PDB file of C-alpha atoms in Angstrom:
ATOM      1  CA  MET A   1       0.000   0.000   0.000  1.00 30.00           C
ATOM      2  CA  SER A   2       1.356   3.374  -0.927  1.00 34.00           C
ATOM      3  CA  LEU A   3       1.800   5.961   1.780  1.00 34.00           C
ATOM      4  CA  ILE A   4      -1.271   8.155   2.184  1.00 38.00           C
ATOM      5  CA  ASN A   5      -0.151  11.692   2.878  1.00 39.00           C
ATOM      6  CA  ALA A   6      -1.903  14.768   4.149  1.00 35.00           C
ATOM      7  CA  ALA A   7      -1.661  16.500   0.786  1.00 36.00           C
ATOM      8  CA  SER A   8      -3.766  13.792  -0.875  1.00 37.00           C
ATOM      9  CA  LEU A   9      -6.747  15.050   1.119  1.00 35.00           C
ATOM     10  CA  GLY A  10      -5.878  18.724   0.888  1.00 38.00           C
ATOM     11  CA  LEU A  11      -4.760  18.837   4.516  1.00 35.00           C
ATOM     12  CA  SER A  12      -1.801  20.600   6.063  1.00 36.00           C
ATOM     13  CA  ALA A  13       0.347  18.929   8.680  1.00 36.00           C
ATOM     14  CA  SER A  14       1.778  20.448  11.830  1.00 38.00           C
ATOM     15  CA  PRO A  15       5.493  21.293  11.989  1.00 39.00           C
ATOM     16  CA  SER A  16       7.648  18.168  11.808  1.00 45.00           C
ATOM     17  CA  PHE A  17       9.525  16.594  14.674  1.00 43.00           C
ATOM     18  CA  ALA A  18      12.861  18.221  15.390  1.00 37.00           C
ATOM     19  CA  SER A  19      14.223  14.687  15.250  1.00 42.00           C
ATOM     20  CA  ASP A  20      12.737  11.259  14.695  1.00 52.00           C
ATOM     21  CA  PRO A  21      11.160   9.754  17.809  1.00 54.00           C
ATOM     22  CA  SER A  22      13.202   6.966  19.277  1.00 60.00           C
ATOM     23  CA  GLY A  23      13.096   4.608  22.206  1.00 84.00           C
ATOM     24  CA  ALA A  24       9.455   3.550  22.250  1.00 94.00           C
ATOM     25  CA  LEU A  25       5.863   4.249  21.292  1.00 97.00           C
ATOM     26  CA  TYR A  26       3.445   4.591  24.205  1.00 96.00           C
ATOM     27  CA  ALA A  27      -0.221   4.242  23.241  1.00 98.00           C
ATOM     28  CA  PHE A  28      -3.255   5.453  25.174  1.00 98.00           C
ATOM     29  CA  GLY A  29      -6.941   5.529  24.338  1.00 99.00           C
ATOM     30  CA  ASP A  30      -9.736   3.227  23.264  1.00 99.00           C
ATOM     31  CA  SER A  31     -10.352   0.199  21.044  1.00 98.00           C
ATOM     32  CA  LEU A  32      -8.707   1.838  18.037  1.00 99.00           C
ATOM     33  CA  SER A  33      -5.390   1.478  19.872  1.00 99.00           C
ATOM     34  CA  ASP A  34      -6.019  -1.516  22.155  1.00 99.00           C
ATOM     35  CA  ALA A  35      -3.550  -4.256  21.214  1.00 98.00           C
ATOM     36  CA  GLY A  36      -5.048  -6.719  23.687  1.00 98.00           C
ATOM     37  CA  ASN A  37      -5.594  -5.197  27.139  1.00 98.00           C
ATOM     38  CA  VAL A  38      -9.348  -5.843  27.290  1.00 98.00           C
ATOM     39  CA  PHE A  39      -8.724  -9.326  25.902  1.00 98.00           C
ATOM     40  CA  THR A  40      -6.182  -9.980  28.660  1.00 98.00           C
ATOM     41  CA  LEU A  41      -8.371  -8.427  31.358  1.00 97.00           C
ATOM     42  CA  SER A  42     -11.364 -10.546  30.280  1.00 97.00           C
ATOM     43  CA  LEU A  43      -9.278 -13.747  30.255  1.00 97.00           C
ATOM     44  CA  GLY A  44      -9.516 -14.054  26.506  1.00 97.00           C
ATOM     45  CA  LYS A  45     -13.272 -13.522  26.178  1.00 96.00           C
ATOM     46  CA  ILE A  46     -13.555  -9.970  24.759  1.00 98.00           C
ATOM     47  CA  PRO A  47     -13.311  -9.348  21.899  1.00 98.00           C
ATOM     48  CA  VAL A  48     -14.197 -12.877  20.879  1.00 97.00           C
ATOM     49  CA  SER A  49     -11.343 -14.247  18.798  1.00 95.00           C
ATOM     50  CA  PRO A  50     -12.064 -15.344  16.104  1.00 96.00           C
ATOM     51  CA  PRO A  51     -13.499 -13.458  14.273  1.00 98.00           C
ATOM     52  CA  TYR A  52     -11.430 -10.745  15.977  1.00 98.00           C
ATOM     53  CA  SER A  53      -7.667 -11.196  15.741  1.00 97.00           C
ATOM     54  CA  ASP A  54      -5.514 -11.934  18.776  1.00 94.00           C
ATOM     55  CA  GLY A  55      -7.645  -9.866  21.116  1.00 96.00           C
ATOM     56  CA  ARG A  56      -7.762  -6.729  18.977  1.00 98.00           C
ATOM     57  CA  PHE A  57     -10.968  -5.032  17.835  1.00 99.00           C
ATOM     58  CA  THR A  58     -10.181  -5.774  14.185  1.00 99.00           C
ATOM     59  CA  ASN A  59      -8.828  -8.599  12.026  1.00 98.00           C
ATOM     60  CA  GLY A  60      -5.122  -7.787  12.389  1.00 98.00           C
ATOM     61  CA  ALA A  61      -2.741  -5.173  13.736  1.00 99.00           C
ATOM     62  CA  VAL A  62      -4.027  -1.845  15.060  1.00 99.00           C
ATOM     63  CA  TRP A  63      -2.642   1.430  13.761  1.00 99.00           C
ATOM     64  CA  VAL A  64      -0.203   2.051  16.621  1.00 99.00           C
ATOM     65  CA  GLN A  65       1.423  -1.318  15.977  1.00 99.00           C
ATOM     66  CA  ASP A  66       1.798  -0.473  12.299  1.00 99.00           C
ATOM     67  CA  LEU A  67       3.140   2.980  13.139  1.00 98.00           C
ATOM     68  CA  ALA A  68       5.770   1.630  15.528  1.00 98.00           C
ATOM     69  CA  ALA A  69       6.946  -0.839  12.886  1.00 98.00           C
ATOM     70  CA  SER A  70       7.155   1.911  10.254  1.00 97.00           C
ATOM     71  CA  LEU A  71       9.219   4.104  12.589  1.00 96.00           C
ATOM     72  CA  ASN A  72      11.515   1.199  13.536  1.00 95.00           C
ATOM     73  CA  LEU A  73      10.403   1.385  17.155  1.00 96.00           C
ATOM     74  CA  PRO A  74       9.963  -1.663  19.411  1.00 96.00           C
ATOM     75  CA  ALA A  75       6.784  -3.680  18.897  1.00 98.00           C
ATOM     76  CA  VAL A  76       3.704  -2.317  20.659  1.00 98.00           C
ATOM     77  CA  THR A  77       2.120  -4.901  22.966  1.00 98.00           C
ATOM     78  CA  PRO A  78      -0.503  -4.677  25.758  1.00 98.00           C
ATOM     79  CA  SER A  79       0.602  -3.091  29.017  1.00 97.00           C
ATOM     80  CA  LEU A  80      -1.065  -5.944  30.910  1.00 97.00           C
ATOM     81  CA  ARG A  81       1.513  -8.196  29.291  1.00 96.00           C
ATOM     82  CA  GLY A  82       4.382  -5.855  30.094  1.00 94.00           C
ATOM     83  CA  GLY A  83       4.141  -3.732  26.938  1.00 96.00           C
ATOM     84  CA  THR A  84       3.754  -0.042  26.142  1.00 96.00           C
ATOM     85  CA  ASP A  85       0.107  -0.015  25.001  1.00 98.00           C
ATOM     86  CA  PHE A  86      -2.121   1.325  27.778  1.00 98.00           C
ATOM     87  CA  ALA A  87      -5.277   1.665  25.644  1.00 99.00           C
ATOM     88  CA  TYR A  88      -8.472  -0.226  26.467  1.00 98.00           C
ATOM     89  CA  GLY A  89     -11.480  -0.944  24.298  1.00 98.00           C
ATOM     90  CA  ASP A  90     -14.593   0.987  25.453  1.00 97.00           C
ATOM     91  CA  ALA A  91     -12.444   3.554  27.298  1.00 98.00           C
ATOM     92  CA  GLN A  92     -13.663   7.121  27.613  1.00 98.00           C
ATOM     93  CA  THR A  93     -11.936  10.389  28.435  1.00 98.00           C
ATOM     94  CA  GLY A  94     -12.965  10.198  32.085  1.00 97.00           C
ATOM     95  CA  THR A  95     -15.896  11.389  34.158  1.00 95.00           C
ATOM     96  CA  THR A  96     -18.529  13.324  32.179  1.00 96.00           C
ATOM     97  CA  PRO A  97     -22.216  14.143  32.712  1.00 93.00           C
ATOM     98  CA  GLN A  98     -23.082  10.926  30.829  1.00 94.00           C
ATOM     99  CA  HIS A  99     -20.327   8.675  32.214  1.00 95.00           C
ATOM    100  CA  ALA A 100     -19.362   7.948  35.808  1.00 91.00           C
ATOM    101  CA  GLY A 101     -15.805   6.973  34.943  1.00 90.00           C
ATOM    102  CA  THR A 102     -14.259   3.501  35.035  1.00 92.00           C
ATOM    103  CA  ALA A 103     -10.937   1.807  35.730  1.00 90.00           C
ATOM    104  CA  ILE A 104     -10.042   1.778  32.026  1.00 96.00           C
ATOM    105  CA  ASP A 105     -10.570   5.465  31.220  1.00 97.00           C
ATOM    106  CA  LEU A 106      -7.760   7.955  30.515  1.00 98.00           C
ATOM    107  CA  PRO A 107      -7.006   8.956  34.134  1.00 97.00           C
ATOM    108  CA  SER A 108      -6.566   5.295  35.071  1.00 97.00           C
ATOM    109  CA  GLN A 109      -4.422   4.645  32.011  1.00 97.00           C
ATOM    110  CA  LEU A 110      -2.042   7.404  33.071  1.00 95.00           C
ATOM    111  CA  ALA A 111      -1.955   6.011  36.610  1.00 94.00           C
ATOM    112  CA  GLN A 112      -1.123   2.554  35.247  1.00 94.00           C
ATOM    113  CA  PHE A 113       1.602   4.089  33.091  1.00 93.00           C
ATOM    114  CA  LYS A 114       3.180   5.731  36.130  1.00 89.00           C
ATOM    115  CA  PHE A 115       2.756   2.627  38.306  1.00 90.00           C
ATOM    116  CA  ALA A 116       4.644   0.605  35.703  1.00 86.00           C
ATOM    117  CA  ASN A 117       7.556   3.025  36.161  1.00 72.00           C
ATOM    118  CA  HIS A 118       7.336   4.248  32.580  1.00 67.00           C
ATOM    119  CA  ASN A 119       8.571   7.768  33.160  1.00 68.00           C
ATOM    120  CA  PRO A 120       7.847   9.899  30.078  1.00 68.00           C
ATOM    121  CA  GLN A 121      10.849  10.012  27.767  1.00 76.00           C
ATOM    122  CA  ALA A 122      11.363  13.134  25.683  1.00 77.00           C
ATOM    123  CA  ASP A 123      12.510  11.092  22.678  1.00 88.00           C
ATOM    124  CA  ALA A 124       9.582   8.643  22.745  1.00 94.00           C
ATOM    125  CA  LEU A 125       6.348   8.965  20.762  1.00 96.00           C
ATOM    126  CA  TYR A 126       3.049   9.141  22.642  1.00 96.00           C
ATOM    127  CA  THR A 127      -0.169   8.380  20.772  1.00 98.00           C
ATOM    128  CA  LEU A 128      -3.759   8.950  21.802  1.00 99.00           C
ATOM    129  CA  SER A 129      -7.065   7.841  20.284  1.00 99.00           C
ATOM    130  CA  ILE A 130     -10.035   8.715  22.474  1.00 99.00           C
ATOM    131  CA  GLY A 131     -13.409  10.452  22.383  1.00 99.00           C
ATOM    132  CA  SER A 132     -15.455   8.179  20.142  1.00 98.00           C
ATOM    133  CA  ASN A 133     -17.208   6.448  23.046  1.00 98.00           C
ATOM    134  CA  ASP A 134     -17.932   9.828  24.641  1.00 98.00           C
ATOM    135  CA  VAL A 135     -19.472  10.938  21.346  1.00 98.00           C
ATOM    136  CA  LEU A 136     -21.548   7.736  21.212  1.00 98.00           C
ATOM    137  CA  ASP A 137     -22.931   8.576  24.668  1.00 97.00           C
ATOM    138  CA  SER A 138     -23.806  12.057  23.435  1.00 98.00           C
ATOM    139  CA  ILE A 139     -25.527  10.687  20.333  1.00 97.00           C
ATOM    140  CA  SER A 140     -27.820   8.586  22.512  1.00 95.00           C
ATOM    141  CA  VAL A 141     -29.112  11.579  24.496  1.00 96.00           C
ATOM    142  CA  PHE A 142     -29.200  14.159  21.689  1.00 96.00           C
ATOM    143  CA  PRO A 143     -32.755  13.387  20.422  1.00 94.00           C
ATOM    144  CA  THR A 144     -34.304  14.183  23.812  1.00 95.00           C
ATOM    145  CA  ASN A 145     -31.763  16.619  25.246  1.00 97.00           C
ATOM    146  CA  PRO A 146     -29.429  18.303  22.743  1.00 97.00           C
ATOM    147  CA  ALA A 147     -28.013  20.632  25.403  1.00 97.00           C
ATOM    148  CA  ALA A 148     -26.980  17.674  27.559  1.00 97.00           C
ATOM    149  CA  ALA A 149     -25.317  16.056  24.567  1.00 98.00           C
ATOM    150  CA  MET A 150     -23.286  19.165  23.803  1.00 97.00           C
ATOM    151  CA  ASN A 151     -22.344  19.624  27.465  1.00 98.00           C
ATOM    152  CA  ASN A 152     -21.080  16.057  27.449  1.00 98.00           C
ATOM    153  CA  ILE A 153     -18.970  16.779  24.370  1.00 99.00           C
ATOM    154  CA  ALA A 154     -17.452  19.832  26.046  1.00 98.00           C
ATOM    155  CA  ALA A 155     -16.596  17.883  29.197  1.00 98.00           C
ATOM    156  CA  ALA A 156     -15.026  15.038  27.229  1.00 98.00           C
ATOM    157  CA  ALA A 157     -12.897  17.352  25.085  1.00 99.00           C
ATOM    158  CA  ALA A 158     -11.728  19.100  28.255  1.00 98.00           C
ATOM    159  CA  ASN A 159     -10.824  15.729  29.779  1.00 98.00           C
ATOM    160  CA  GLU A 160      -8.714  14.785  26.774  1.00 99.00           C
ATOM    161  CA  THR A 161      -6.987  18.157  26.800  1.00 98.00           C
ATOM    162  CA  GLN A 162      -6.142  17.780  30.487  1.00 98.00           C
ATOM    163  CA  PHE A 163      -4.723  14.308  29.871  1.00 98.00           C
ATOM    164  CA  ILE A 164      -2.434  15.687  27.164  1.00 98.00           C
ATOM    165  CA  VAL A 165      -1.351  18.541  29.432  1.00 96.00           C
ATOM    166  CA  ASN A 166      -0.578  15.995  32.161  1.00 94.00           C
ATOM    167  CA  LEU A 167       1.535  13.919  29.774  1.00 92.00           C
ATOM    168  CA  ILE A 168       3.461  16.996  28.673  1.00 92.00           C
ATOM    169  CA  GLY A 169       3.869  18.056  32.277  1.00 87.00           C
ATOM    170  CA  ASN A 170       5.512  14.725  32.978  1.00 83.00           C
ATOM    171  CA  GLY A 171       8.014  15.109  30.156  1.00 84.00           C
ATOM    172  CA  ALA A 172       6.327  13.911  26.962  1.00 90.00           C
ATOM    173  CA  ARG A 173       7.366  15.989  23.956  1.00 91.00           C
ATOM    174  CA  ASN A 174       6.351  14.010  20.831  1.00 95.00           C
ATOM    175  CA  LEU A 175       2.607  13.380  20.635  1.00 96.00           C
ATOM    176  CA  ALA A 176       0.300  12.126  17.878  1.00 98.00           C
ATOM    177  CA  VAL A 177      -3.353  12.671  18.757  1.00 98.00           C
ATOM    178  CA  LEU A 178      -6.000  11.007  16.617  1.00 98.00           C
ATOM    179  CA  ASN A 179      -9.135  13.115  16.614  1.00 99.00           C
ATOM    180  CA  VAL A 180     -12.593  11.520  16.571  1.00 99.00           C
ATOM    181  CA  PRO A 181     -13.470   9.958  13.203  1.00 99.00           C
ATOM    182  CA  ASP A 182     -16.760  10.890  11.569  1.00 99.00           C
ATOM    183  CA  ILE A 183     -18.989   8.420  13.399  1.00 99.00           C
ATOM    184  CA  GLY A 184     -21.789   9.375  11.034  1.00 98.00           C
ATOM    185  CA  GLY A 185     -19.941   7.442   8.336  1.00 98.00           C
ATOM    186  CA  THR A 186     -19.898   4.148  10.233  1.00 99.00           C
ATOM    187  CA  PRO A 187     -22.217   1.192   9.572  1.00 98.00           C
ATOM    188  CA  ARG A 188     -23.617   1.572  13.096  1.00 98.00           C
ATOM    189  CA  ALA A 189     -24.783   5.123  12.466  1.00 97.00           C
ATOM    190  CA  ARG A 190     -26.153   4.306   9.018  1.00 96.00           C
ATOM    191  CA  GLY A 191     -28.075   1.349  10.453  1.00 95.00           C
ATOM    192  CA  SER A 192     -29.645   3.402  13.243  1.00 95.00           C
ATOM    193  CA  ALA A 193     -32.767   5.573  13.348  1.00 94.00           C
ATOM    194  CA  PRO A 194     -33.274   8.236  10.659  1.00 94.00           C
ATOM    195  CA  GLY A 195     -31.233  11.325  11.374  1.00 95.00           C
ATOM    196  CA  THR A 196     -28.573   9.484  13.378  1.00 97.00           C
ATOM    197  CA  THR A 197     -25.884   9.903  10.729  1.00 97.00           C
ATOM    198  CA  GLN A 198     -26.332  13.676  10.730  1.00 98.00           C
ATOM    199  CA  VAL A 199     -26.302  13.885  14.535  1.00 98.00           C
ATOM    200  CA  ALA A 200     -23.261  11.604  14.753  1.00 98.00           C
ATOM    201  CA  SER A 201     -21.335  13.653  12.201  1.00 99.00           C
ATOM    202  CA  TYR A 202     -22.275  16.913  13.908  1.00 98.00           C
ATOM    203  CA  LEU A 203     -21.216  15.759  17.374  1.00 99.00           C
ATOM    204  CA  SER A 204     -17.994  14.198  16.070  1.00 99.00           C
ATOM    205  CA  ALA A 205     -17.104  17.478  14.368  1.00 99.00           C
ATOM    206  CA  LEU A 206     -18.079  19.483  17.459  1.00 99.00           C
ATOM    207  CA  TYR A 207     -15.782  17.378  19.624  1.00 99.00           C
ATOM    208  CA  ASP A 208     -12.898  17.778  17.195  1.00 99.00           C
ATOM    209  CA  GLN A 209     -13.443  21.527  16.910  1.00 99.00           C
ATOM    210  CA  GLN A 210     -13.345  21.982  20.678  1.00 98.00           C
ATOM    211  CA  LEU A 211     -10.279  19.753  21.001  1.00 98.00           C
ATOM    212  CA  ASN A 212      -8.431  21.625  18.249  1.00 98.00           C
ATOM    213  CA  THR A 213      -9.195  24.966  19.877  1.00 98.00           C
ATOM    214  CA  ALA A 214      -7.960  23.760  23.258  1.00 97.00           C
ATOM    215  CA  LEU A 215      -4.754  22.245  21.882  1.00 97.00           C
ATOM    216  CA  GLN A 216      -3.818  25.094  19.553  1.00 94.00           C
ATOM    217  CA  PRO A 217      -1.781  27.026  22.163  1.00 92.00           C
ATOM    218  CA  LEU A 218       0.361  23.919  22.766  1.00 91.00           C
ATOM    219  CA  THR A 219       1.278  23.123  19.171  1.00 83.00           C
ATOM    220  CA  GLY A 220       3.796  25.931  18.879  1.00 79.00           C
ATOM    221  CA  PHE A 221       5.823  24.718  21.844  1.00 81.00           C
ATOM    222  CA  PHE A 222       5.714  20.923  21.580  1.00 88.00           C
ATOM    223  CA  ASN A 223       5.741  18.319  18.820  1.00 92.00           C
ATOM    224  CA  LEU A 224       2.005  17.872  19.181  1.00 96.00           C
ATOM    225  CA  HIS A 225       0.317  16.644  16.013  1.00 96.00           C
ATOM    226  CA  VAL A 226      -3.443  16.224  15.675  1.00 97.00           C
ATOM    227  CA  VAL A 227      -4.054  13.493  13.098  1.00 98.00           C
ATOM    228  CA  ASN A 228      -7.279  14.323  11.266  1.00 98.00           C
ATOM    229  CA  ALA A 229      -9.076  10.977  11.398  1.00 98.00           C
ATOM    230  CA  PHE A 230     -12.386  12.744  10.698  1.00 99.00           C
ATOM    231  CA  ALA A 231     -11.201  13.937   7.284  1.00 98.00           C
ATOM    232  CA  LEU A 232      -9.403  10.652   6.626  1.00 98.00           C
ATOM    233  CA  LEU A 233     -12.549   8.578   7.123  1.00 98.00           C
ATOM    234  CA  ASP A 234     -14.656  10.911   4.999  1.00 98.00           C
ATOM    235  CA  GLY A 235     -11.944  10.880   2.329  1.00 98.00           C
ATOM    236  CA  ALA A 236     -11.829   7.086   2.267  1.00 98.00           C
ATOM    237  CA  ILE A 237     -15.602   6.879   1.903  1.00 98.00           C
ATOM    238  CA  ALA A 238     -15.633   9.475  -0.888  1.00 98.00           C
ATOM    239  CA  ASN A 239     -12.597   8.056  -2.746  1.00 98.00           C
ATOM    240  CA  PRO A 240     -12.240   4.373  -1.812  1.00 98.00           C
ATOM    241  CA  ALA A 241      -9.971   3.454  -4.728  1.00 98.00           C
ATOM    242  CA  LEU A 242      -7.350   5.925  -3.485  1.00 97.00           C
ATOM    243  CA  PHE A 243      -7.053   3.815  -0.346  1.00 97.00           C
ATOM    244  CA  GLY A 244      -7.215   0.392  -1.977  1.00 97.00           C
ATOM    245  CA  LEU A 245     -10.834  -0.140  -0.937  1.00 98.00           C
ATOM    246  CA  THR A 246     -13.960  -1.272  -2.741  1.00 98.00           C
ATOM    247  CA  ASN A 247     -16.477  -1.575   0.123  1.00 98.00           C
ATOM    248  CA  VAL A 248     -16.787   1.386   2.488  1.00 98.00           C
ATOM    249  CA  THR A 249     -20.322   0.747   3.711  1.00 98.00           C
ATOM    250  CA  ASP A 250     -20.614  -2.866   4.914  1.00 98.00           C
ATOM    251  CA  PRO A 251     -18.694  -4.507   7.778  1.00 99.00           C
ATOM    252  CA  VAL A 252     -16.705  -7.705   7.322  1.00 99.00           C
ATOM    253  CA  TRP A 253     -18.151  -9.084  10.561  1.00 98.00           C
ATOM    254  CA  THR A 254     -21.873  -8.507  11.023  1.00 98.00           C
ATOM    255  CA  GLY A 255     -22.053  -9.420  14.716  1.00 97.00           C
ATOM    256  CA  ASN A 256     -20.827  -7.988  18.008  1.00 97.00           C
ATOM    257  CA  TYR A 257     -17.538  -8.488  19.833  1.00 96.00           C
ATOM    258  CA  THR A 258     -18.837 -10.726  22.639  1.00 96.00           C
ATOM    259  CA  ASP A 259     -20.819 -13.466  20.871  1.00 96.00           C
ATOM    260  CA  PRO A 260     -19.291 -15.520  18.023  1.00 95.00           C
ATOM    261  CA  SER A 261     -22.768 -16.636  16.941  1.00 95.00           C
ATOM    262  CA  SER A 262     -24.117 -13.084  16.617  1.00 97.00           C
ATOM    263  CA  GLY A 263     -23.135 -12.619  12.971  1.00 97.00           C
ATOM    264  CA  THR A 264     -21.303 -13.846   9.910  1.00 98.00           C
ATOM    265  CA  VAL A 265     -17.949 -13.092   8.286  1.00 98.00           C
ATOM    266  CA  ARG A 266     -18.358 -11.697   4.777  1.00 97.00           C
ATOM    267  CA  ALA A 267     -14.718 -11.933   3.700  1.00 97.00           C
ATOM    268  CA  THR A 268     -11.357 -13.230   4.874  1.00 95.00           C
ATOM    269  CA  GLY A 269      -7.714 -12.781   3.920  1.00 93.00           C
ATOM    270  CA  ALA A 270      -6.994 -10.505   0.986  1.00 94.00           C
ATOM    271  CA  ALA A 271     -10.710 -10.120   0.259  1.00 97.00           C
ATOM    272  CA  ALA A 272     -11.218  -8.488   3.659  1.00 98.00           C
ATOM    273  CA  ASP A 273      -8.568  -5.899   2.788  1.00 97.00           C
ATOM    274  CA  SER A 274     -10.987  -4.342   0.320  1.00 98.00           C
ATOM    275  CA  TYR A 275     -13.341  -3.442   3.204  1.00 99.00           C
ATOM    276  CA  LEU A 276     -12.992  -0.288   5.283  1.00 99.00           C
ATOM    277  CA  PHE A 277     -14.946  -1.566   8.287  1.00 99.00           C
ATOM    278  CA  PHE A 278     -14.382  -4.807  10.154  1.00 99.00           C
ATOM    279  CA  ASP A 279     -17.494  -4.383  12.315  1.00 98.00           C
ATOM    280  CA  SER A 280     -20.093  -1.659  12.769  1.00 98.00           C
ATOM    281  CA  LEU A 281     -17.551   0.783  14.237  1.00 98.00           C
ATOM    282  CA  HIS A 282     -13.973  -0.417  13.825  1.00 99.00           C
ATOM    283  CA  PRO A 283     -11.761  -0.427  10.722  1.00 99.00           C
ATOM    284  CA  THR A 284     -10.229  -3.521   9.198  1.00 99.00           C
ATOM    285  CA  ALA A 285      -6.515  -4.202   9.534  1.00 99.00           C
ATOM    286  CA  HIS A 286      -6.151  -2.574   6.117  1.00 98.00           C
ATOM    287  CA  GLY A 287      -8.043   0.452   7.423  1.00 99.00           C
ATOM    288  CA  HIS A 288      -5.695   0.598  10.401  1.00 99.00           C
ATOM    289  CA  ALA A 289      -2.717   0.492   8.026  1.00 98.00           C
ATOM    290  CA  VAL A 290      -4.168   3.484   6.186  1.00 98.00           C
ATOM    291  CA  VAL A 291      -4.522   5.358   9.492  1.00 99.00           C
ATOM    292  CA  SER A 292      -0.924   4.499  10.353  1.00 98.00           C
ATOM    293  CA  SER A 293       0.366   5.758   7.012  1.00 98.00           C
ATOM    294  CA  PHE A 294      -1.636   8.958   7.349  1.00 97.00           C
ATOM    295  CA  ALA A 295      -0.402   9.479  10.899  1.00 98.00           C
ATOM    296  CA  GLN A 296       3.202   8.968   9.827  1.00 97.00           C
ATOM    297  CA  ALA A 297       2.758  11.473   7.006  1.00 95.00           C
ATOM    298  CA  SER A 298       1.254  13.948   9.478  1.00 92.00           C
ATOM    299  CA  LEU A 299       4.368  13.634  11.635  1.00 91.00           C
ATOM    300  CA  ALA A 300       6.769  14.328   8.763  1.00 77.00           C
TER     301      ALA A 300
END
C-alpha cells in the first residue's frame, strides 16, 4: 500500500519533529489502539477471537502497531503483558455528565503508566485515540436533550486536553493525537434511526473543533500533532480506490464483539482488505494500516 499523505486530502500537517522519535511508542486511548488489554483483562473472552484477531478489535494489527513498525520502534504490545500499550477498548476520556468513569478510562491509564515506572521520555512517541465512546454517549441523548449532549462533548474534550497537558507536564514531547473519526460514516450510524448519521457527524465534528481549539496554544511549543481521522474517514468513503478499498459501507463481521454466533464473516484474507470496516464501528486491519500511514505522514 502506498503511503497516504496529508496532501492527498488537501490537509496541512503540523510542523515536523525536530528529530525522529526513538526509544518507544506509548499508546493510550480506546479500542482503536487496544492491542489486547481488554482481551487480557477478560481472560480471553472480549473481543471474541475469532473473528477478531488476537484480542484486537479488528482482524489484524491496530494502527499504533503499524506505526511503531514503520518508525523502527519496538513492537507495541498490551501493558497488561508488560508492553507499552495502555489503551483499552470501550475507554472514555474520564468522568462526564453521561459517564461515571471507570478503571479503564484515561485517568486510570495514566496512573497505570506511572505505576509501571514508565517515566515519560522526551525522545519517545506518545499516541492517543479517544473520544469516540464519549461521542456515542452524546448521540444517545441528543434526540431528547441536545443541550446535555453538547455539554457532554465539552466535558469530554476538556478531559482529553487535560490528559495531554498531564503527559506533557511529565516530560512527553512528541505526541500524535488522533481526533474523533466521523462516526456518522460508520455502519452503526447508518443502520440506526433516521437522522442518526447527521447527529453523529455533527457531534464528532463538534468534539474535534473543541479539542483543536484547546490544543492550539500547545502546538507551537511541543511536537504535538493532531491526526485528522475525521477527514481521513470521509476521504476514504468518498474516494475508496485511493485507499485500496472497494467496500466502504458494509462490515466484514456482522455481529458484536462478545458473541461468536451473533453474525457472519463476509470476507477473509486478501478479500477483507478491500473493506474499510471490520465491524459496525472499527476499521479492518487494512483500514488501520491506512490510518498508520496517514499518521506517519502527518508527523513528517
